[in-house]
XYZ file of N, CA and C in Angstrom:
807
model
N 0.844 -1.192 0.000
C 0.000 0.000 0.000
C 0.876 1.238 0.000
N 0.625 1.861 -0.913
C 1.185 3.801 -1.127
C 0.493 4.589 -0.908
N 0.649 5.462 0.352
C 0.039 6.347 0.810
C -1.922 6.160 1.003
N -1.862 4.955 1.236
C -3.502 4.600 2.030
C -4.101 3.873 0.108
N -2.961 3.775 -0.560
C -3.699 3.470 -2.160
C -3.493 1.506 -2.076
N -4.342 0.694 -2.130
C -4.343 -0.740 -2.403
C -4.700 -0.671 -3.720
N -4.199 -2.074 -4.393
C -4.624 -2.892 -5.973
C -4.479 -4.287 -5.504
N -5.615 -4.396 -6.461
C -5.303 -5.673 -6.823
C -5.253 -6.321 -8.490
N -4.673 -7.194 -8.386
C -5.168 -7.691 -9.725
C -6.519 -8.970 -10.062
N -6.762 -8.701 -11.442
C -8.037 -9.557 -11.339
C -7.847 -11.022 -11.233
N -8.242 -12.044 -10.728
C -7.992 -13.408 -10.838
C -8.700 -13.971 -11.858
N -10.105 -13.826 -12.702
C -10.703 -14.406 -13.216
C -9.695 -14.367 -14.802
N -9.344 -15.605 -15.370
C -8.764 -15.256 -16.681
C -9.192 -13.891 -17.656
N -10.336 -14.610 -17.980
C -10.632 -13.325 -18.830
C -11.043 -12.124 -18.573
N -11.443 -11.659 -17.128
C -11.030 -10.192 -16.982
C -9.759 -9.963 -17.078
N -8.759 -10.784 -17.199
C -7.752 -10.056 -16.609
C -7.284 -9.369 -18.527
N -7.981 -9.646 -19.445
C -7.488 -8.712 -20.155
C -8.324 -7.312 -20.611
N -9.339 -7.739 -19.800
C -10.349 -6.296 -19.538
C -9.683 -5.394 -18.253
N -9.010 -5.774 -17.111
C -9.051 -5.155 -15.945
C -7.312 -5.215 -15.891
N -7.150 -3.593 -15.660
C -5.379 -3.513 -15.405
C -5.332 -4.027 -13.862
N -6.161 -3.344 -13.025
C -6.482 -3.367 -11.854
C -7.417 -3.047 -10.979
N -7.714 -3.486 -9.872
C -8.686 -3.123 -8.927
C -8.601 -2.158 -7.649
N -8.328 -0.708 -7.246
C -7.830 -0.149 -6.044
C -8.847 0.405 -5.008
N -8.632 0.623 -3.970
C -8.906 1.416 -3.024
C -8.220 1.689 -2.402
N -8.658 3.491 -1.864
C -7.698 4.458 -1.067
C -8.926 5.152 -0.425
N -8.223 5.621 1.161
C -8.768 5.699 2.125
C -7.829 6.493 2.739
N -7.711 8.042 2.533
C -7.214 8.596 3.299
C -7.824 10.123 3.868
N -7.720 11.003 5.058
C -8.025 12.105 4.503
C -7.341 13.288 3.739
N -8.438 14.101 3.634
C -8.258 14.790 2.166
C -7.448 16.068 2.930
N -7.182 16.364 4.375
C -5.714 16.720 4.423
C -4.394 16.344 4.152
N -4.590 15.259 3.893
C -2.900 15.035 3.355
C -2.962 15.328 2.090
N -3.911 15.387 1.170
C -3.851 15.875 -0.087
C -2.888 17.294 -0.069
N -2.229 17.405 -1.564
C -1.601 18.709 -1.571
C -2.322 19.395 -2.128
N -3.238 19.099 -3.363
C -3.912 20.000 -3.997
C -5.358 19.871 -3.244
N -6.387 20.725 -3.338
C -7.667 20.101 -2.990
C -8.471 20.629 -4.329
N -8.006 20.737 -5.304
C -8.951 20.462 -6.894
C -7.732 20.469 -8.147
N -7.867 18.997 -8.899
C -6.767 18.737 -9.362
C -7.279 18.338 -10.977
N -6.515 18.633 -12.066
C -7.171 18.550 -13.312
C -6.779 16.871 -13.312
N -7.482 16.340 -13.927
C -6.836 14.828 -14.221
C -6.377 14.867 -15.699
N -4.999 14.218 -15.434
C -4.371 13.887 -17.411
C -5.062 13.009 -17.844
N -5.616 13.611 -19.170
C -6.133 12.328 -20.000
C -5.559 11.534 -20.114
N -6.094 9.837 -19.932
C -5.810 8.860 -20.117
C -6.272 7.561 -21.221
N -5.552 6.695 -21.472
C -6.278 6.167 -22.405
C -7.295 5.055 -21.375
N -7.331 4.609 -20.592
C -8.405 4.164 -20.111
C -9.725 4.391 -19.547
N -10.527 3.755 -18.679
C -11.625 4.136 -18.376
C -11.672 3.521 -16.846
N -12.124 4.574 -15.959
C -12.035 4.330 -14.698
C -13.306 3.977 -14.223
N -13.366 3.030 -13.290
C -14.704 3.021 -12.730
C -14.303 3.290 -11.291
N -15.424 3.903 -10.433
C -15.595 4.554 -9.556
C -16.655 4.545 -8.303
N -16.538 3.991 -7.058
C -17.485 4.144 -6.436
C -16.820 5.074 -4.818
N -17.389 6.584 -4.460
C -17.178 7.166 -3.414
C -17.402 7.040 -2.422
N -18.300 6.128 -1.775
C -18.835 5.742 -0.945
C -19.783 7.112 -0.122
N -19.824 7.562 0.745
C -20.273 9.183 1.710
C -19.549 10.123 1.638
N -18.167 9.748 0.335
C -17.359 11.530 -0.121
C -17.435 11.466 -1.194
N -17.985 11.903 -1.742
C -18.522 11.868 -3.081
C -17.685 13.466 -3.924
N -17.026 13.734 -4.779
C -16.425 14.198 -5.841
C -17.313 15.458 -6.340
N -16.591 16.228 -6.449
C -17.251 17.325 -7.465
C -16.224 17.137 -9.000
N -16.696 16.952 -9.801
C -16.234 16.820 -11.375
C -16.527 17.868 -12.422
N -15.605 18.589 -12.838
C -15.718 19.585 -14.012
C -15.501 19.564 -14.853
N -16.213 19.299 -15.925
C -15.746 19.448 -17.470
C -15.526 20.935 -17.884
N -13.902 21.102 -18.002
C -13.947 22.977 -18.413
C -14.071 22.816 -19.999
N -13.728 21.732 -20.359
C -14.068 22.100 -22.133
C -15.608 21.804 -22.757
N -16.709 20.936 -21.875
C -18.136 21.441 -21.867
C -18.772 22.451 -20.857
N -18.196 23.018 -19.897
C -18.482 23.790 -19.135
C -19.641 22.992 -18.152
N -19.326 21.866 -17.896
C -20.416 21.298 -17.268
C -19.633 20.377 -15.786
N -20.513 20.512 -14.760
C -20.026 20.276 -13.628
C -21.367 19.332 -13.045
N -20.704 17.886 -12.275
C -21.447 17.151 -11.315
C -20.765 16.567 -10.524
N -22.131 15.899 -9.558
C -21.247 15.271 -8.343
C -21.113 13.703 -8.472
N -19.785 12.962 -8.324
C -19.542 11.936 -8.587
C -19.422 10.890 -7.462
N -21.071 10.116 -7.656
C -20.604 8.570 -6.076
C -20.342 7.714 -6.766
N -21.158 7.034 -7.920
C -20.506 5.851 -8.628
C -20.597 6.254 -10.349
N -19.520 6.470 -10.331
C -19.125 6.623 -11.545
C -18.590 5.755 -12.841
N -18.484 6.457 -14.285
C -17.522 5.630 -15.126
C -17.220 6.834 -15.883
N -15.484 6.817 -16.006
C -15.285 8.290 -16.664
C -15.103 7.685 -18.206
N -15.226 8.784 -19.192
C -15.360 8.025 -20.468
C -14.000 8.588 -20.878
N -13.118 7.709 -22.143
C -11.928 7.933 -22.536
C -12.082 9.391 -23.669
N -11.738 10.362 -23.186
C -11.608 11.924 -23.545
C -10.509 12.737 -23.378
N -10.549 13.492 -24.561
C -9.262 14.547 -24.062
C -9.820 15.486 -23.770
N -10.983 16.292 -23.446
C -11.504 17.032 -22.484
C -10.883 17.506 -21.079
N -10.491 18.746 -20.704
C -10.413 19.289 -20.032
C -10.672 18.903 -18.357
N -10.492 18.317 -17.638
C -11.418 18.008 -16.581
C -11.172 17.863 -15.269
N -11.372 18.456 -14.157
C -10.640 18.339 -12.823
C -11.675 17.837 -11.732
N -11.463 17.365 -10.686
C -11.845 17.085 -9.739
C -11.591 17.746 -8.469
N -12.757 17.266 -6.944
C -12.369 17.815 -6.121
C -13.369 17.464 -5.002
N -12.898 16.917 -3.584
C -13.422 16.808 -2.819
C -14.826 17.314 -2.453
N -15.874 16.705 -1.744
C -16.932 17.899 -1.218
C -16.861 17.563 0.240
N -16.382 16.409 0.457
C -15.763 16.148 2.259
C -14.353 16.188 2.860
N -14.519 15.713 4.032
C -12.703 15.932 4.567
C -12.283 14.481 3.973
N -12.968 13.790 3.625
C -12.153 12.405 3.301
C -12.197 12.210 1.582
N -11.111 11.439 1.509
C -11.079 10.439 -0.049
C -11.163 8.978 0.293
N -12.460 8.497 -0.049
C -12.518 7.049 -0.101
C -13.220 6.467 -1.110
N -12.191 5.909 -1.957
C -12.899 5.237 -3.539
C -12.496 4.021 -3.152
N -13.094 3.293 -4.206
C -13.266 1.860 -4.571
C -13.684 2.047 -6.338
N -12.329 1.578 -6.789
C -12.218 1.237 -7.982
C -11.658 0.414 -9.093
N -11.822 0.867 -10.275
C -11.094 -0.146 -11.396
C -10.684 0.550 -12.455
N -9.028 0.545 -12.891
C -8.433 1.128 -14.212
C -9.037 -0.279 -15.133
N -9.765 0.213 -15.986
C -10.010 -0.874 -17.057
C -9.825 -0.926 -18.583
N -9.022 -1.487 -19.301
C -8.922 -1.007 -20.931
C -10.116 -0.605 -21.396
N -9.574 0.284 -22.173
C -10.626 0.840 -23.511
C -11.715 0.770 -23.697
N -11.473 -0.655 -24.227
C -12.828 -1.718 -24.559
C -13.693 -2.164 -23.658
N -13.279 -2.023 -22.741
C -14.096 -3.024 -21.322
C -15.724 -2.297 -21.717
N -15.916 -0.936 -21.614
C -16.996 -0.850 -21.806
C -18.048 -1.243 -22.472
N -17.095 -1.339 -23.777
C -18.587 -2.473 -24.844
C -18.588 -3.636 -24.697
N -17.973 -4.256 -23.843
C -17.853 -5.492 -23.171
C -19.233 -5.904 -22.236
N -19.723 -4.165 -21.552
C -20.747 -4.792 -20.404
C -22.284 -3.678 -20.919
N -22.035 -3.461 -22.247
C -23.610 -2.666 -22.818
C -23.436 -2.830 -24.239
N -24.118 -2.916 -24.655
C -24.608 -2.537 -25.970
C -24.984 -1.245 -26.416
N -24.591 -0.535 -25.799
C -24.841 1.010 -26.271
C -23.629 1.234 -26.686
N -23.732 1.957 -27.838
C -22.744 2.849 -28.468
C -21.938 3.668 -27.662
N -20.420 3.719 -26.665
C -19.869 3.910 -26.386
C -19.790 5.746 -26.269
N -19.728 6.258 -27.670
C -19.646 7.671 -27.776
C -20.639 8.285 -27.893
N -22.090 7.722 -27.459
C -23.622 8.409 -27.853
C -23.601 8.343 -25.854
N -22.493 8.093 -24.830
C -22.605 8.049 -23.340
C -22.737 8.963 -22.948
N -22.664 9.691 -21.677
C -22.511 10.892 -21.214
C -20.615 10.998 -21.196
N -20.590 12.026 -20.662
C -18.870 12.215 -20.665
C -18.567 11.748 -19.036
N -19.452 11.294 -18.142
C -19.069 10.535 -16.929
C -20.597 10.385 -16.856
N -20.483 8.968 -16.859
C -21.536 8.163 -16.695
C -21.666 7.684 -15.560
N -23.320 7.869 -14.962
C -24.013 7.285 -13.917
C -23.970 5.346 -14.157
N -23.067 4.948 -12.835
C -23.256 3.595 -13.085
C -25.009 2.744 -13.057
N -25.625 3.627 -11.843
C -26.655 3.022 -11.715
C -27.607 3.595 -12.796
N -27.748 4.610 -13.223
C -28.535 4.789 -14.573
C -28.164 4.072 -15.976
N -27.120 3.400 -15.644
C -26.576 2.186 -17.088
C -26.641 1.157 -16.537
N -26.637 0.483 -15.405
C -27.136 -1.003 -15.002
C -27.739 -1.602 -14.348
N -28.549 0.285 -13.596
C -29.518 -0.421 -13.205
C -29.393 -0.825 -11.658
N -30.436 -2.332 -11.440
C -30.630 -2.758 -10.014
C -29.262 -3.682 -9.669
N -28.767 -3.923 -10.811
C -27.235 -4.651 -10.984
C -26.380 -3.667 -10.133
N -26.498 -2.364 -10.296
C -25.284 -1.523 -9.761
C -25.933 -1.080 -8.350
N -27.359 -1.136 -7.618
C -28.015 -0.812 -6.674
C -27.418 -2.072 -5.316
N -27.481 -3.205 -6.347
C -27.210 -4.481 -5.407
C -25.535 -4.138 -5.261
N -24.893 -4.075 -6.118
C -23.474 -4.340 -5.895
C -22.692 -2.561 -4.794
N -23.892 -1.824 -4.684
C -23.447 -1.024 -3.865
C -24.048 -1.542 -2.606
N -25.029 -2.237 -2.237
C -25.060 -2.645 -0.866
C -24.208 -3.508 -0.629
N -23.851 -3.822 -1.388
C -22.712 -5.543 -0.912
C -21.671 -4.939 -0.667
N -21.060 -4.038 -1.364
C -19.694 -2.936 -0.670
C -19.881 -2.534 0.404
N -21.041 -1.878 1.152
C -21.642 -1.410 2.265
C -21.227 -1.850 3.408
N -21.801 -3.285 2.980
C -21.259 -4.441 4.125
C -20.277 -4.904 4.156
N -19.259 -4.484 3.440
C -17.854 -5.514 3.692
C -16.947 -5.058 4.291
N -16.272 -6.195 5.071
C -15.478 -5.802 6.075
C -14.231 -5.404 5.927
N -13.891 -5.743 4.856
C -12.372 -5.522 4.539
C -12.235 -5.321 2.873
N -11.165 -5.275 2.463
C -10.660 -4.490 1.431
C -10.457 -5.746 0.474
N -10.099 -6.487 1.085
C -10.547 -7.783 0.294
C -11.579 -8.484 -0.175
N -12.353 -8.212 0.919
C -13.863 -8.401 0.197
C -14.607 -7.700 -0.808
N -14.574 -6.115 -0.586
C -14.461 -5.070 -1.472
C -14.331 -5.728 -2.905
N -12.603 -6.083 -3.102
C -12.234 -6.484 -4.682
C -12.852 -7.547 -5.336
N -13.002 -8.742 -3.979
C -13.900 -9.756 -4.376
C -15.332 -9.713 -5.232
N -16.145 -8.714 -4.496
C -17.355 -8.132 -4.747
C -17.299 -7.339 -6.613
N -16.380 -6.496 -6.372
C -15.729 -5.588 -7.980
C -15.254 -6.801 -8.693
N -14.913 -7.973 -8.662
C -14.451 -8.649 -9.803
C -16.356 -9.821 -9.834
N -17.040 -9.901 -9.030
C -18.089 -10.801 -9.198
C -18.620 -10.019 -10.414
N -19.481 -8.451 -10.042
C -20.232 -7.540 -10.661
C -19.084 -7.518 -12.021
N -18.530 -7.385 -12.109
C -17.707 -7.749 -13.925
C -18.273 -8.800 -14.054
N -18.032 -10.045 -13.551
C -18.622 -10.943 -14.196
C -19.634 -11.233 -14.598
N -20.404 -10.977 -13.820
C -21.795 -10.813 -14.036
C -22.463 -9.911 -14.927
N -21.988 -8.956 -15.522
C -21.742 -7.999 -16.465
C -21.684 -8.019 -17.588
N -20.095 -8.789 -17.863
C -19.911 -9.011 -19.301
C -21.216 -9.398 -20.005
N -20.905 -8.869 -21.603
C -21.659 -9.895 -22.331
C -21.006 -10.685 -23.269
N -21.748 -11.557 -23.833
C -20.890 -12.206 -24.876
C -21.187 -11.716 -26.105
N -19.899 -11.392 -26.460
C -19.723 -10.647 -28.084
C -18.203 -10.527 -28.869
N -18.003 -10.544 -29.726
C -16.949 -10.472 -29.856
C -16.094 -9.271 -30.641
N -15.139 -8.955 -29.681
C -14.429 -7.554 -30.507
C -13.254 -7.976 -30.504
N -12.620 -9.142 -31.262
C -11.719 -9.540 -31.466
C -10.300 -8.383 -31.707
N -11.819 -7.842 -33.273
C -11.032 -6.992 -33.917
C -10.068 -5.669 -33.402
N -11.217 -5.279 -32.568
C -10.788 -3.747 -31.418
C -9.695 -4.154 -30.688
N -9.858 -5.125 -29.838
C -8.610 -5.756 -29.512
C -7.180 -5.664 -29.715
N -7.420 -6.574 -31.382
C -6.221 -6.451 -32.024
C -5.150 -4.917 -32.183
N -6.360 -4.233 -32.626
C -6.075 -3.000 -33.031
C -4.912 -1.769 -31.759
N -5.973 -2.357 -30.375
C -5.697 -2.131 -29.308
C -3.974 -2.275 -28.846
N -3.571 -3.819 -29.324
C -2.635 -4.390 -28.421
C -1.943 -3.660 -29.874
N -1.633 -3.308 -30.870
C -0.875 -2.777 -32.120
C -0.486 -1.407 -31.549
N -1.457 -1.122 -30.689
C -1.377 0.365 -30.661
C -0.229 0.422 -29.426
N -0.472 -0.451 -28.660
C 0.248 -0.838 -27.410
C 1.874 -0.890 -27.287
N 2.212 -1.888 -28.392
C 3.070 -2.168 -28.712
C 3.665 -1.282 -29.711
N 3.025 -0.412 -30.150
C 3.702 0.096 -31.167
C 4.090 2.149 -30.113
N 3.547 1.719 -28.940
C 3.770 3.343 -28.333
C 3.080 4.608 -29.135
N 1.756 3.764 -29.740
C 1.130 5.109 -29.939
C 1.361 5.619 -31.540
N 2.949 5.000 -31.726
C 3.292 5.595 -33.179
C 3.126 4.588 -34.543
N 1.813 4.829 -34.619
C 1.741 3.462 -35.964
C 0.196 4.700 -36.480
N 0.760 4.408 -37.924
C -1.093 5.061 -38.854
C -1.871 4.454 -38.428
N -3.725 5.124 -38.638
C -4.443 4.967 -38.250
C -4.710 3.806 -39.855
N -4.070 3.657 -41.018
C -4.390 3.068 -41.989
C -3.438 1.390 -42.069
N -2.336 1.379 -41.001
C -1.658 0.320 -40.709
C -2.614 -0.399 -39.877
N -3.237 0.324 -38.713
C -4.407 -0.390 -38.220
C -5.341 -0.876 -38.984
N -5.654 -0.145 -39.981
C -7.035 -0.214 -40.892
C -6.634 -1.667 -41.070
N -5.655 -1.797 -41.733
C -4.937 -3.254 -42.631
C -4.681 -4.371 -41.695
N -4.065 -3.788 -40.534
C -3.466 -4.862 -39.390
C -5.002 -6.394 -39.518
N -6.214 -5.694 -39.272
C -7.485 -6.254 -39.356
C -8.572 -6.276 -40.339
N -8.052 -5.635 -41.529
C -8.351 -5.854 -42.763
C -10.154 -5.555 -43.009
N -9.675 -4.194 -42.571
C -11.182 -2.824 -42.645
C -10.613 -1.886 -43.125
N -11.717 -1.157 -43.384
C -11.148 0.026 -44.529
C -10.846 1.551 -42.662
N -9.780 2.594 -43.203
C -10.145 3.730 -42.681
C -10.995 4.496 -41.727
N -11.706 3.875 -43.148
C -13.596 4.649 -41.992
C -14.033 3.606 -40.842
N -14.266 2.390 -41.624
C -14.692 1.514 -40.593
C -13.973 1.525 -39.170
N -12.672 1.359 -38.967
C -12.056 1.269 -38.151
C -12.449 2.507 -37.478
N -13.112 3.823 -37.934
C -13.337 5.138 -37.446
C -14.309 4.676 -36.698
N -15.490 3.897 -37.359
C -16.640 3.483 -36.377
C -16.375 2.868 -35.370
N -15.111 1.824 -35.826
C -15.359 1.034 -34.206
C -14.832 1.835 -33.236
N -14.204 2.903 -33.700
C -13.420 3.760 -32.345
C -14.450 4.205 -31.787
N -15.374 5.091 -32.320
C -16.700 5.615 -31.475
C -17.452 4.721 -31.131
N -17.836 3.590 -31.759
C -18.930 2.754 -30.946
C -18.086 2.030 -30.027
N -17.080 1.096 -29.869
C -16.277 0.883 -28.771
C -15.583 1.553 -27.847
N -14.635 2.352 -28.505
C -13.957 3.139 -27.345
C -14.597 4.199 -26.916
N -15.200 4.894 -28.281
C -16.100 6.192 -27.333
C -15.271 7.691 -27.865
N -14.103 7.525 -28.436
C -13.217 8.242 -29.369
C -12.755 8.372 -30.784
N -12.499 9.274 -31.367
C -11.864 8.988 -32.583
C -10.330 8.054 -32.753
N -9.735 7.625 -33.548
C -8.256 7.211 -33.615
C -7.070 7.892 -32.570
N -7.604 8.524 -33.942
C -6.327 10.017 -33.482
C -6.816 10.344 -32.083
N -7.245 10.334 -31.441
C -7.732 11.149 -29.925
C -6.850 9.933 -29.432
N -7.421 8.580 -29.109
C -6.546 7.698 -28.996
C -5.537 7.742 -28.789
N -4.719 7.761 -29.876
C -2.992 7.577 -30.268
C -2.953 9.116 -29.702
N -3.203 10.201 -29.426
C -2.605 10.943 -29.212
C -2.420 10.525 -26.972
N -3.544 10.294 -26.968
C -3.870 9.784 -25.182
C -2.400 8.590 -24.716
N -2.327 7.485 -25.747
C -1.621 6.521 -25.553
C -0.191 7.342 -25.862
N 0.626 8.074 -26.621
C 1.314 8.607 -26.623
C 1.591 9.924 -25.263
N 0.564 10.857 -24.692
C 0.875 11.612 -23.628
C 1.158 10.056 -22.870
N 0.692 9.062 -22.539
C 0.607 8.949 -21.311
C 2.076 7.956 -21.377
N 2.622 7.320 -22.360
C 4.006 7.009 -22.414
C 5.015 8.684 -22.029
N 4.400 9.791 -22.454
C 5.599 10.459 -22.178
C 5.403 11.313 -20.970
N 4.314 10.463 -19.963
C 4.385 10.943 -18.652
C 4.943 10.032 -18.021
N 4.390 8.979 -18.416
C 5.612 8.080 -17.559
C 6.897 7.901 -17.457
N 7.442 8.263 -19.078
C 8.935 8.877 -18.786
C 9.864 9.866 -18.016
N 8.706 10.697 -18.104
C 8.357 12.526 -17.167
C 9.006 11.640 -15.928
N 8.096 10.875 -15.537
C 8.414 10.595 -13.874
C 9.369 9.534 -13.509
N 9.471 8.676 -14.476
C 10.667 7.908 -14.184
C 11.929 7.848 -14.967
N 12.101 9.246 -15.483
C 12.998 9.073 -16.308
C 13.683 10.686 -16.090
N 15.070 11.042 -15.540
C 15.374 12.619 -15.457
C 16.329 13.350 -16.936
N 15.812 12.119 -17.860
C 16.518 12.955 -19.041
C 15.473 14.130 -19.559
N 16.251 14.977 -20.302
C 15.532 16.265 -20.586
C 14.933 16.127 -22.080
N 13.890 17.024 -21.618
C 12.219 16.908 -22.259
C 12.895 16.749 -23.581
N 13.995 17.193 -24.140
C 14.728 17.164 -25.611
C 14.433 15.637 -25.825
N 15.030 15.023 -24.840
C 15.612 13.542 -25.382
C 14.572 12.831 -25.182
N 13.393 13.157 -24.035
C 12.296 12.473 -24.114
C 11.243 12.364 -25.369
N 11.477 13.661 -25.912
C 10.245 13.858 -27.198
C 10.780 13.054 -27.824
N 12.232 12.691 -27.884
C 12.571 12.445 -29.482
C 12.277 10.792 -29.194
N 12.578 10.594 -27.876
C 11.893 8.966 -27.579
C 10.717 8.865 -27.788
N 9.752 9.468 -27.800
C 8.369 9.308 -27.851
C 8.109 9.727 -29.162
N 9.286 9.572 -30.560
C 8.915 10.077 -31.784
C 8.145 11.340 -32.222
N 8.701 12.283 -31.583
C 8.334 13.775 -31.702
C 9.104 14.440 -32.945
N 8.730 15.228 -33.819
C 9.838 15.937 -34.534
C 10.693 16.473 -34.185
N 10.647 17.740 -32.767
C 11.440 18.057 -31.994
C 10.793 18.507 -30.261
N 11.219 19.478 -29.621
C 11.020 19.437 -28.035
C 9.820 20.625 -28.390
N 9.793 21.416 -29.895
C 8.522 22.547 -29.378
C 7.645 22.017 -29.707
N 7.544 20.719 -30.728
C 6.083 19.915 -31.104
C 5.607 19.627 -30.515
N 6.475 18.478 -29.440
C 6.340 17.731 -28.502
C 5.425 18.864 -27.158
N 5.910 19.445 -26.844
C 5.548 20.742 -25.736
C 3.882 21.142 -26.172
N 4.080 21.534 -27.378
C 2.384 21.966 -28.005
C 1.631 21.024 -27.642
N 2.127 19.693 -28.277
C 1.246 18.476 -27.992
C 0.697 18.215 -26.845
N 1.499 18.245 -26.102
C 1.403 17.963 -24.360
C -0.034 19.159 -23.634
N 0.590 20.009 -24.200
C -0.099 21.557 -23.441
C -1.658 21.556 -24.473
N -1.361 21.152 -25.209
C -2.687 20.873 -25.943
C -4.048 19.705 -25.252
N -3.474 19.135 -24.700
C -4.368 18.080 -24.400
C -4.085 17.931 -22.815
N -3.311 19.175 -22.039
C -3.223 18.519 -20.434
C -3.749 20.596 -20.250
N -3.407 21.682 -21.100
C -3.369 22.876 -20.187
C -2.565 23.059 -19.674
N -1.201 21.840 -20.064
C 0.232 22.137 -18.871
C 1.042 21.668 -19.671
N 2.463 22.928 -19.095
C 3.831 22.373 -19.973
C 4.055 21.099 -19.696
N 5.005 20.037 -20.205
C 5.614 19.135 -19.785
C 6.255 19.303 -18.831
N 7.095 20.658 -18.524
C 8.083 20.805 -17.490
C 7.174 20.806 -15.827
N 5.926 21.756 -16.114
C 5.180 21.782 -15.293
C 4.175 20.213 -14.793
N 3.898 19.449 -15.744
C 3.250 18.192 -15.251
C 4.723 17.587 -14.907
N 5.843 17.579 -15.171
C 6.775 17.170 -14.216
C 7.208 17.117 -12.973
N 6.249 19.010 -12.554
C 6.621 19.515 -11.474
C 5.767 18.717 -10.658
N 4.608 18.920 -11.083
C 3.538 18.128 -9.969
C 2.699 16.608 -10.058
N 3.850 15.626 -11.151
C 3.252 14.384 -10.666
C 2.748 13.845 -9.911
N 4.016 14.156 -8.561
C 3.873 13.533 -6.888
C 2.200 13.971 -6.782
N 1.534 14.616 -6.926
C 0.321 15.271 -6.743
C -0.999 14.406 -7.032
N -0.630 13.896 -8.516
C -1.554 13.247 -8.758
C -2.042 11.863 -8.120
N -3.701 12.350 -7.697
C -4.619 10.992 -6.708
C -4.582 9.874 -7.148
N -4.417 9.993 -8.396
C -5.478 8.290 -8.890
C -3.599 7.699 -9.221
N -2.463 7.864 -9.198
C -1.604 7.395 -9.179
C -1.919 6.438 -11.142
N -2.098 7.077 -11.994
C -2.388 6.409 -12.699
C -1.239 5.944 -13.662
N 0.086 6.544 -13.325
C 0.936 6.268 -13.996
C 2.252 5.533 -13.590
């Protein structure tokens, strides 16, 4: 445990290529340094339950603000910060790939809200699985409970294809055409455009640009070579592209999300 933050990983085989991990953190929101913090876009999708401290959430690039108990944030480069409405932080959650979402609805991914109500998408499914958290005694039971409700969840369908496309993108750090994908799975351009919005909930390019910041934050923090040598690792043309890019999709220099990693709650990197 880091600083009051637990994970776990999933045991069931096949979540485990839906689910990076399972956490909860339990600390108060004085030890926080910031008390309202933008979150870096990420390429995943978080799920979220607050338990009695429930979140204030801002979208500054829709100008729209709510309060978050059980949540699912959708994969966006949108603008967006968070922020306590009690003295405590206590979540119970899950970093989950991309895809996981069209995994557990049949709704079109990008027709969602931009943070989705769990219980207005599943219902008495998500009513039950918040009393069963209620009652549990420990943190283990907790994860136990978060990997049943996946299961119970999924549906059966197959997105082989998204997948594929997925682990290309993975492996390739972000830097591969959106038309090498097209081919990798043998769809045209466009198509592959659809499955990004009806699965992931994004365009390509939004994508590859998310999977690329978030390789060159993780370098940011574990790596003290300078932002020069980092862009050019992360296949940048040079350090002012690279910089635009960054500040384009976070509101912050690179030098500055350097400054205040240590900061960030959800430890997502």
């Amino acid at each position: 445990m880091e600083n009051g933050f637990q994970i776990q990983l999933p045991k069931n085989h096949f979540l485990q290529k839906l689910v990076d991990y399972y956490f909860f953190i339990d600390i108060p929101v004085s030890q926080l340094v910031m008390k309202e913090e933008y979150v870096l876009p990420f390429p995943r999708l978080t799920f979220g339950y607050f338990f009695e401290h429930p979140f204030s959430v801002t979208n500054h690039s829709k100008n729209k603000s709510q309060t978050a108990e059980m949540i699912i944030s959708r994969i966006s480069t949108d603008k967006i910060s968070v922020a306590p409405l009690t003295d405590r932080l206590k979540i119970l959650g899950a970093h989950v790939k991309p895809f996981t979402l069209a995994y557990l609805t049949n709704k079109n991914v990008s027709e969602l809200p931009w943070i989705i109500n769990t219980k207005e998408l599943f219902g008495k499914k998500a009513e039950s699985f918040q009393k069963k958290i209620d009652t549990c005694g420990s943190t283990k039971e907790m994860f136990t409970e978060v990997e049943k409700i996946f299961q119970n969840t999924v549906l059966a369908k197959d997105l082989s294809q998204i997948e594929i496309v997925m682990e290309t993108i993975e492996a390739t750090r972000g830097s591969v055409s959106i038309s090498f994908l097209a081919d990798t799975v043998g769809v045209t351009s466009r198509t592959l455009r659809n499955y990004f919005y009806k699965y992931i909930g994004c365009s390509p390019k939004d994508y590859l640009q998310l999977v690329k910041l978030k390789q060159s934050v993780f370098q940011m923090k574990n790596d003290p070579s300078s932002l020069t040598s980092l862009s050019y690792d992360q296949n940048f043309a040079d350090q002012a592209y690279f910089s635009n890019t960054i500040k384009n999709l976070t509101d912050q220099s690179p030098k500055k999300i350097r400054e205040n990693l240590p900061d960030f709650r959800f430890l997502q990197f």
